[in-house]
């Protein structure tokens, strides 16, 4: 089983739609969680951290369910500029603090 | 403010040749990571350093790969001899400290081994 698993997509949605991505992780000792965004042929960039109580940043909402080892990202009112690959990332402190990346979920927002 | 700087941006080489990838982390960052990205396997952590010391190299595929960090402002990833299956994008990233989650990535090196 992969340490961090995501649905690769692609998710094709119209502008203005709401879309949700899910991610599961295998290491129950994982302590912190993130979503990174990667545009085509570019480097990954931190989108947002994921907190236990859930958190929002504008149109983006991240949720964490530790019991189910599940992380989600919700994007409301999708924009064309949201088209990218979204990477779920887990910090495995019990392995020296290394970040483990999921394979990513591709989102394509169409006019 | 300069970000993480990687060179070269693109490298095309023939099988069997030595390849050296270079990285300059953000000044003041004390953790440095080397990742490899392919369509099949996604982003894989190869090795990471904290305060110039290798902490975890369990992701290095085999002995053909080696990495060094002689000082806080420079790191290299070397492949010798290179093979076609090494073709990938190699990213270097840095952060403020061990276990710090906000990674700043360089633009990557696109490596093609023919």
PDB file of C-alpha atoms in Angstrom, chain B:
ATOM      1  CA  UNK B   1      15.063  37.469  -2.793  1.00  0.00           C
ATOM      2  CA  UNK B   2      16.467  34.497  -4.675  1.00  0.00           C
ATOM      3  CA  UNK B   3      14.695  31.205  -4.330  1.00  0.00           C
ATOM      4  CA  UNK B   4      16.215  27.759  -4.618  1.00  0.00           C
ATOM      5  CA  UNK B   5      18.475  27.720  -7.637  1.00  0.00           C
ATOM      6  CA  UNK B   6      19.075  24.560  -9.621  1.00  0.00           C
ATOM      7  CA  UNK B   7      21.330  23.940 -12.583  1.00  0.00           C
ATOM      8  CA  UNK B   8      21.241  22.917 -15.287  1.00  0.00           C
ATOM      9  CA  UNK B   9      17.556  23.342 -16.246  1.00  0.00           C
ATOM     10  CA  UNK B  10      17.861  20.650 -18.876  1.00  0.00           C
ATOM     11  CA  UNK B  11      20.411  17.900 -19.310  1.00  0.00           C
ATOM     12  CA  UNK B  12      20.575  15.439 -22.185  1.00  0.00           C
ATOM     13  CA  UNK B  13      23.220  12.780 -21.947  1.00  0.00           C
ATOM     14  CA  UNK B  14      24.052   9.341 -23.183  1.00  0.00           C
ATOM     15  CA  UNK B  15      23.787   6.185 -21.177  1.00  0.00           C
ATOM     16  CA  UNK B  16      26.915   5.547 -19.172  1.00  0.00           C
ATOM     17  CA  UNK B  17      27.870   9.187 -18.761  1.00  0.00           C
ATOM     18  CA  UNK B  18      28.231  10.916 -15.416  1.00  0.00           C
ATOM     19  CA  UNK B  19      25.597  13.514 -14.578  1.00  0.00           C
ATOM     20  CA  UNK B  20      25.930  16.157 -11.873  1.00  0.00           C
ATOM     21  CA  UNK B  21      22.973  18.229 -10.752  1.00  0.00           C
ATOM     22  CA  UNK B  22      23.506  21.324  -8.636  1.00  0.00           C
ATOM     23  CA  UNK B  23      21.445  23.153  -6.060  1.00  0.00           C
ATOM     24  CA  UNK B  24      21.783  26.353  -4.084  1.00  0.00           C
ATOM     25  CA  UNK B  25      19.226  26.505  -1.248  1.00  0.00           C
ATOM     26  CA  UNK B  26      17.660  29.657   0.110  1.00  0.00           C
ATOM     27  CA  UNK B  27      20.056  31.474   2.384  1.00  0.00           C
ATOM     28  CA  UNK B  28      19.348  30.650   6.023  1.00  0.00           C
ATOM     29  CA  UNK B  29      17.538  27.400   5.302  1.00  0.00           C
ATOM     30  CA  UNK B  30      19.224  24.461   7.007  1.00  0.00           C
ATOM     31  CA  UNK B  31      17.345  21.527   5.482  1.00  0.00           C
ATOM     32  CA  UNK B  32      17.807  20.476   1.875  1.00  0.00           C
ATOM     33  CA  UNK B  33      15.935  17.803  -0.022  1.00  0.00           C
ATOM     34  CA  UNK B  34      16.419  16.074  -3.370  1.00  0.00           C
ATOM     35  CA  UNK B  35      13.279  14.707  -5.056  1.00  0.00           C
ATOM     36  CA  UNK B  36      12.759  12.896  -8.337  1.00  0.00           C
ATOM     37  CA  UNK B  37       9.482  13.112 -10.271  1.00  0.00           C
ATOM     38  CA  UNK B  38       8.231  10.770 -12.973  1.00  0.00           C
ATOM     39  CA  UNK B  39       4.776  10.142 -14.374  1.00  0.00           C
ATOM     40  CA  UNK B  40       4.798   6.592 -13.069  1.00  0.00           C
ATOM     41  CA  UNK B  41       6.065   7.159  -9.541  1.00  0.00           C
ATOM     42  CA  UNK B  42       5.248  10.783  -8.794  1.00  0.00           C
ATOM     43  CA  UNK B  43       7.512  12.744  -6.440  1.00  0.00           C
ATOM     44  CA  UNK B  44       9.964  10.535  -4.602  1.00  0.00           C
ATOM     45  CA  UNK B  45      12.290  11.735  -1.865  1.00  0.00           C
ATOM     46  CA  UNK B  46      15.836  10.627  -2.653  1.00  0.00           C
ATOM     47  CA  UNK B  47      17.804  12.131   0.225  1.00  0.00           C
ATOM     48  CA  UNK B  48      17.672  14.971   2.674  1.00  0.00           C
ATOM     49  CA  UNK B  49      20.236  16.922   4.660  1.00  0.00           C
ATOM     50  CA  UNK B  50      19.960  18.879   7.859  1.00  0.00           C
ATOM     51  CA  UNK B  51      22.788  21.279   8.706  1.00  0.00           C
ATOM     52  CA  UNK B  52      24.754  19.765   5.799  1.00  0.00           C
ATOM     53  CA  UNK B  53      24.522  16.245   7.266  1.00  0.00           C
ATOM     54  CA  UNK B  54      22.651  13.514   5.361  1.00  0.00           C
ATOM     55  CA  UNK B  55      19.737  12.424   7.570  1.00  0.00           C
ATOM     56  CA  UNK B  56      17.925   9.931   5.371  1.00  0.00           C
ATOM     57  CA  UNK B  57      19.183   8.513   2.089  1.00  0.00           C
ATOM     58  CA  UNK B  58      16.865   5.531   1.999  1.00  0.00           C
ATOM     59  CA  UNK B  59      15.260   6.843  -1.164  1.00  0.00           C
ATOM     60  CA  UNK B  60      18.461   6.799  -3.190  1.00  0.00           C
ATOM     61  CA  UNK B  61      17.761   4.139  -5.820  1.00  0.00           C
ATOM     62  CA  UNK B  62      21.169   2.483  -5.904  1.00  0.00           C
ATOM     63  CA  UNK B  63      24.889   3.023  -5.619  1.00  0.00           C
ATOM     64  CA  UNK B  64      25.001   4.876  -8.888  1.00  0.00           C
ATOM     65  CA  UNK B  65      23.426   7.823  -7.069  1.00  0.00           C
ATOM     66  CA  UNK B  66      25.339   9.967  -4.600  1.00  0.00           C
ATOM     67  CA  UNK B  67      24.691  13.338  -3.002  1.00  0.00           C
ATOM     68  CA  UNK B  68      26.871  15.783  -1.155  1.00  0.00           C
ATOM     69  CA  UNK B  69      26.414  19.005   0.724  1.00  0.00           C
ATOM     70  CA  UNK B  70      29.862  20.439   1.377  1.00  0.00           C
ATOM     71  CA  UNK B  71      28.472  23.665   2.846  1.00  0.00           C
ATOM     72  CA  UNK B  72      25.207  25.371   3.689  1.00  0.00           C
ATOM     73  CA  UNK B  73      24.858  26.992   0.278  1.00  0.00           C
ATOM     74  CA  UNK B  74      25.539  24.164  -2.129  1.00  0.00           C
ATOM     75  CA  UNK B  75      24.567  20.574  -2.842  1.00  0.00           C
ATOM     76  CA  UNK B  76      25.129  18.154  -5.692  1.00  0.00           C
ATOM     77  CA  UNK B  77      23.390  14.995  -6.839  1.00  0.00           C
ATOM     78  CA  UNK B  78      25.540  12.778  -9.004  1.00  0.00           C
ATOM     79  CA  UNK B  79      24.552   9.807 -11.140  1.00  0.00           C
ATOM     80  CA  UNK B  80      27.391   7.628 -12.389  1.00  0.00           C
ATOM     81  CA  UNK B  81      26.899   5.830 -14.702  1.00  0.00           C
ATOM     82  CA  UNK B  82      23.567   7.169 -15.909  1.00  0.00           C
ATOM     83  CA  UNK B  83      20.880   4.922 -17.389  1.00  0.00           C
ATOM     84  CA  UNK B  84      17.760   5.672 -19.476  1.00  0.00           C
ATOM     85  CA  UNK B  85      15.523   4.816 -16.505  1.00  0.00           C
ATOM     86  CA  UNK B  86      17.075   7.745 -14.623  1.00  0.00           C
ATOM     87  CA  UNK B  87      15.259  10.127 -16.967  1.00  0.00           C
ATOM     88  CA  UNK B  88      13.046  12.329 -14.795  1.00  0.00           C
ATOM     89  CA  UNK B  89      12.707  15.800 -13.342  1.00  0.00           C
ATOM     90  CA  UNK B  90      14.958  16.231 -10.323  1.00  0.00           C
ATOM     91  CA  UNK B  91      13.873  18.842  -7.799  1.00  0.00           C
ATOM     92  CA  UNK B  92      15.864  20.351  -4.998  1.00  0.00           C
ATOM     93  CA  UNK B  93      13.971  21.945  -2.102  1.00  0.00           C
ATOM     94  CA  UNK B  94      14.949  23.684   1.099  1.00  0.00           C
ATOM     95  CA  UNK B  95      13.269  24.639   4.360  1.00  0.00           C
ATOM     96  CA  UNK B  96      14.009  26.412   7.648  1.00  0.00           C
ATOM     97  CA  UNK B  97      14.511  23.353   9.759  1.00  0.00           C
ATOM     98  CA  UNK B  98      14.286  19.635  10.169  1.00  0.00           C
ATOM     99  CA  UNK B  99      10.678  18.643  10.002  1.00  0.00           C
ATOM    100  CA  UNK B 100       9.628  22.077   8.776  1.00  0.00           C
ATOM    101  CA  UNK B 101       6.858  21.616   6.357  1.00  0.00           C
ATOM    102  CA  UNK B 102       7.040  24.574   4.074  1.00  0.00           C
ATOM    103  CA  UNK B 103       9.331  23.443   1.322  1.00  0.00           C
ATOM    104  CA  UNK B 104      10.584  25.850  -1.271  1.00  0.00           C
ATOM    105  CA  UNK B 105      11.353  24.043  -4.499  1.00  0.00           C
ATOM    106  CA  UNK B 106      13.747  24.954  -7.255  1.00  0.00           C
ATOM    107  CA  UNK B 107      12.599  24.904 -10.861  1.00  0.00           C
ATOM    108  CA  UNK B 108      13.972  21.411 -11.349  1.00  0.00           C
ATOM    109  CA  UNK B 109      16.373  19.762 -13.751  1.00  0.00           C
ATOM    110  CA  UNK B 110      14.834  17.833 -16.642  1.00  0.00           C
ATOM    111  CA  UNK B 111      17.198  14.910 -17.210  1.00  0.00           C
ATOM    112  CA  UNK B 112      17.052  12.801 -20.351  1.00  0.00           C
ATOM    113  CA  UNK B 113      19.376   9.823 -20.629  1.00  0.00           C
ATOM    114  CA  UNK B 114      19.458   8.404 -24.149  1.00  0.00           C
TER     115      UNK B 114
END
